[in-house]
């Protein structure tokens, strides 16, 4: 039996798609409530429910007498999902995808070796994947896992979903990550898989994942198209009682 989605959900999906494909570009005003009611043959309450969903997702701003405007599509990522692209995408209601370009056992590069606290050339398992959001290329993912962890991936279909979820399910203690964010120019490999020109700017997130004892398990170099994903840092002033300031980094849809 096919169950039809509620009308307000369908209206929200249509508007969400129009924002994603640029029909409603950043900074543009949405049609009026009356226009949306006529277009979708919906009541004002239905349209307002659809707009509320988009507002809660951070896709639009405005209200209280002001017309809704498409914002920079910022959607906050929780700390719990920062380590996993798949978990983050699901958390914000998007469809993650991946295409594995390479999984190979080879000697650790100099950069990976320093992060993983091993000798250069020590066997590691390297993973190269292209990640998508709603079918659109968004990120190139490069990871180097220490060999005892990485070899588990040879029994995993890495096109099927989250590597982190699989490894955690296999008992790997991926406890904590340190993230460094900067900008780099796209290599020829980046450009080919992200459908951009070589040399185009990319946002890079380098990650070092460790277990509860602090032993390094993974070094990653993830490169995002800045027109797809952005990062925001939220922080608060130290409290009067001497408590440490709160600092939060969030990943957003651009």
Coordinates of C-alpha atoms in Angstrom, one line a residue:
X1 CA 0.0 0.0 0.0
X2 CA 1.4 3.4 -1.0
X3 CA 0.9 6.1 1.7
X4 CA 0.9 9.7 0.5
X5 CA 3.0 12.1 2.4
X6 CA 1.2 15.0 4.2
X7 CA 0.8 18.0 2.0
X8 CA 2.9 20.3 4.1
X9 CA 5.8 17.7 3.8
X10 CA 5.4 17.7 0.0
X11 CA 5.4 21.5 -0.2
X12 CA 8.5 21.6 2.0
X13 CA 10.2 19.1 -0.3
X14 CA 9.4 21.1 -3.4
X15 CA 10.8 24.3 -1.9
X16 CA 13.8 22.5 -0.5
X17 CA 14.6 21.2 -4.0
X18 CA 14.2 24.6 -5.5
X19 CA 16.6 26.0 -3.0
X20 CA 19.1 23.2 -3.6
X21 CA 19.1 23.6 -7.4
X22 CA 19.2 27.4 -7.4
X23 CA 15.7 28.1 -8.6
X24 CA 15.4 30.0 -5.3
X25 CA 18.9 31.4 -4.9
X26 CA 20.5 32.6 -1.7
X27 CA 19.1 36.0 -0.7
X28 CA 15.9 35.7 -2.8
X29 CA 12.4 36.0 -1.2
X30 CA 10.1 33.1 -1.3
X31 CA 6.7 33.5 -2.9
X32 CA 4.1 35.0 -0.6
X33 CA 2.0 32.6 1.5
X34 CA -1.0 33.4 -0.7
X35 CA 1.0 32.5 -3.8
X36 CA 2.2 29.3 -2.3
X37 CA -1.4 28.4 -1.3
X38 CA -2.5 28.9 -4.9
X39 CA 0.4 27.0 -6.4
X40 CA 0.1 24.0 -4.2
X41 CA -3.6 24.1 -3.6
X42 CA -2.9 24.2 0.1
X43 CA -4.3 26.0 3.1
X44 CA -2.4 28.8 4.8
X45 CA -1.8 26.5 7.8
X46 CA -0.3 23.9 5.5
X47 CA 2.0 26.4 3.9
X48 CA 3.1 27.8 7.2
X49 CA 3.9 24.3 8.5
X50 CA 6.1 23.8 5.4
X51 CA 7.9 27.1 5.9
X52 CA 8.4 26.3 9.6
X53 CA 10.1 23.1 8.6
X54 CA 12.5 25.0 6.3
X55 CA 13.1 27.6 8.9
X56 CA 14.0 24.9 11.5
X57 CA 16.5 23.5 9.0
X58 CA 18.1 26.9 8.6
X59 CA 17.2 27.1 4.9
X60 CA 15.2 30.3 5.2
X61 CA 15.1 33.3 7.5
X62 CA 12.5 35.9 8.1
X63 CA 8.9 35.9 9.3
X64 CA 6.9 37.9 11.7
X65 CA 5.7 40.3 9.0
X66 CA 8.8 39.9 6.8
X67 CA 8.8 37.6 3.8
X68 CA 10.9 34.5 4.2
X69 CA 14.3 34.8 2.4
X70 CA 16.6 32.0 1.4
X71 CA 19.7 32.1 3.6
X72 CA 23.1 30.5 3.1
X73 CA 21.4 27.2 3.8
X74 CA 23.3 26.8 7.1
X75 CA 22.5 23.6 8.9
X76 CA 24.2 22.9 12.2
X77 CA 26.0 19.6 12.7
X78 CA 26.1 18.2 16.2
X79 CA 29.4 17.2 17.8
X80 CA 28.2 13.6 17.9
X81 CA 28.1 13.4 14.1
X82 CA 31.1 15.5 13.3
X83 CA 33.3 12.4 12.7
X84 CA 30.9 10.9 10.2
X85 CA 29.8 12.5 7.0
X86 CA 27.0 9.8 6.6
X87 CA 25.6 10.4 10.1
X88 CA 25.7 14.2 9.6
X89 CA 23.9 14.0 6.3
X90 CA 21.2 11.8 7.8
X91 CA 20.9 14.1 10.8
X92 CA 20.0 17.1 8.6
X93 CA 17.6 15.1 6.4
X94 CA 19.9 14.8 3.4
X95 CA 20.8 11.7 1.4
X96 CA 24.5 10.8 1.6
X97 CA 26.3 8.9 -1.1
X98 CA 29.7 7.6 -1.8
X99 CA 31.8 6.2 -4.6
X100 CA 35.0 4.4 -3.6
X101 CA 37.9 5.3 -5.8
X102 CA 40.5 3.3 -4.0
X103 CA 41.2 1.1 -1.0
X104 CA 44.8 0.0 -0.8
X105 CA 47.4 -1.3 1.7
X106 CA 50.6 0.6 1.3
X107 CA 53.4 2.3 3.2
X108 CA 52.4 5.4 5.2
X109 CA 53.2 8.7 3.8
X110 CA 55.4 11.1 5.8
X111 CA 52.4 13.2 6.8
X112 CA 50.2 10.2 7.8
X113 CA 53.1 8.7 9.7
X114 CA 53.6 11.7 11.9
X115 CA 49.9 11.9 12.8
X116 CA 49.6 8.1 13.4
X117 CA 52.9 8.1 15.4
X118 CA 54.4 5.4 13.2
X119 CA 57.5 5.2 11.0
X120 CA 57.1 6.4 7.4
X121 CA 56.5 3.4 5.2
X122 CA 54.8 1.3 7.9
X123 CA 51.8 -0.5 6.3
X124 CA 48.5 1.4 6.5
X125 CA 45.3 1.1 4.6
X126 CA 44.5 4.1 2.5
X127 CA 40.9 5.0 1.4
X128 CA 39.9 7.5 -1.3
X129 CA 36.2 8.1 -1.7
X130 CA 34.0 10.8 -3.3
X131 CA 31.1 11.8 -1.1
X132 CA 27.8 13.2 -2.3
X133 CA 24.8 15.1 -0.8
X134 CA 21.5 14.3 -2.6
X135 CA 23.5 13.0 -5.5
X136 CA 25.7 16.1 -5.9
X137 CA 29.5 15.8 -5.4
X138 CA 30.4 17.5 -2.1
X139 CA 33.6 16.1 -0.7
X140 CA 36.7 14.0 -1.4
X141 CA 37.6 11.8 1.5
X142 CA 41.1 10.5 2.1
X143 CA 41.9 8.4 5.1
X144 CA 44.9 6.4 6.3
X145 CA 44.1 3.8 9.0
X146 CA 46.6 1.9 11.0
X147 CA 46.8 -1.5 9.4
X148 CA 45.0 -3.6 12.1
X149 CA 42.0 -1.3 11.7
X150 CA 42.1 -0.6 8.0
X151 CA 42.3 -4.3 7.0
X152 CA 38.8 -4.7 8.3
X153 CA 37.6 -2.6 5.4
X154 CA 38.6 -5.3 2.9
X155 CA 35.5 -7.2 4.1
X156 CA 33.3 -4.1 3.8
X157 CA 31.4 -2.7 0.8
X158 CA 32.6 0.9 1.2
X159 CA 30.0 2.1 -1.4
X160 CA 27.3 1.0 1.0
X161 CA 27.6 3.6 3.7
X162 CA 29.5 4.8 6.7
X163 CA 33.0 3.4 7.3
X164 CA 32.9 4.7 10.9
X165 CA 29.6 2.9 11.6
X166 CA 31.0 -0.3 10.2
X167 CA 34.3 -0.1 12.1
X168 CA 32.5 0.8 15.3
X169 CA 30.3 -2.2 14.8
X170 CA 33.4 -4.3 14.5
X171 CA 34.5 -3.1 17.9
X172 CA 37.0 -0.4 16.8
X173 CA 37.3 2.2 19.6
X174 CA 37.0 5.4 17.6
X175 CA 36.7 7.7 20.6
X176 CA 37.9 11.1 19.8
X177 CA 38.9 13.3 16.9
X178 CA 41.1 16.5 16.5
X179 CA 40.1 18.6 13.5
X180 CA 42.1 21.2 11.7
X181 CA 40.3 23.3 9.1
X182 CA 42.1 25.3 6.3
X183 CA 41.8 26.0 2.6
X184 CA 43.7 24.3 -0.2
X185 CA 43.7 24.3 -4.0
X186 CA 42.0 21.3 -5.8
X187 CA 44.4 18.8 -7.2
X188 CA 43.7 17.2 -10.6
X189 CA 42.2 14.2 -8.7
X190 CA 40.0 16.4 -6.5
X191 CA 38.9 18.4 -9.6
X192 CA 38.0 15.3 -11.6
X193 CA 35.8 13.8 -9.0
X194 CA 34.2 17.0 -7.6
X195 CA 33.4 18.4 -11.1
X196 CA 35.5 21.6 -10.6
X197 CA 38.6 23.1 -12.2
X198 CA 42.0 22.2 -10.9
X199 CA 43.2 24.9 -8.6
X200 CA 39.7 25.7 -7.4
X201 CA 39.6 26.5 -3.6
X202 CA 38.4 23.7 -1.3
X203 CA 37.8 23.7 2.4
X204 CA 40.0 21.0 4.0
X205 CA 39.3 19.2 7.3
X206 CA 42.2 17.2 8.6
X207 CA 41.3 14.8 11.3
X208 CA 43.2 12.6 13.7
X209 CA 41.1 10.0 15.4
X210 CA 42.3 8.1 18.5
X211 CA 40.9 5.5 20.9
X212 CA 40.2 5.9 24.6
X213 CA 43.9 5.4 25.4
X214 CA 44.9 8.1 23.0
X215 CA 46.4 5.7 20.4
X216 CA 46.0 7.1 16.9
X217 CA 43.8 5.0 14.6
X218 CA 43.2 7.3 11.6
X219 CA 44.6 10.3 9.8
X220 CA 42.1 11.9 7.3
X221 CA 42.2 14.7 4.8
X222 CA 38.7 15.6 3.7
X223 CA 38.2 18.3 1.1
X224 CA 34.8 20.0 0.6
X225 CA 33.4 22.1 -2.2
X226 CA 32.8 25.5 -0.4
X227 CA 29.7 26.0 -2.4
X228 CA 28.3 22.8 -0.9
X229 CA 29.6 22.8 2.7
X230 CA 30.9 25.4 5.1
X231 CA 32.2 25.5 8.7
X232 CA 31.1 28.0 11.4
X233 CA 32.7 28.5 14.8
X234 CA 30.4 29.5 17.7
X235 CA 32.0 30.6 21.0
X236 CA 30.9 32.3 24.2
X237 CA 32.6 34.7 26.5
X238 CA 34.1 33.1 29.6
X239 CA 31.6 33.0 32.5
X240 CA 32.0 35.2 35.5
X241 CA 32.5 32.2 37.7
X242 CA 35.6 31.3 35.8
X243 CA 34.1 28.5 33.8
X244 CA 35.9 27.8 30.5
X245 CA 34.3 29.4 27.4
X246 CA 32.2 27.2 25.2
X247 CA 33.5 26.7 21.7
X248 CA 31.6 24.8 19.0
X249 CA 32.5 24.1 15.4
X250 CA 29.6 23.2 13.1
X251 CA 29.5 22.0 9.5
X252 CA 26.8 23.6 7.3
X253 CA 25.3 23.2 3.9
X254 CA 26.3 26.2 1.8

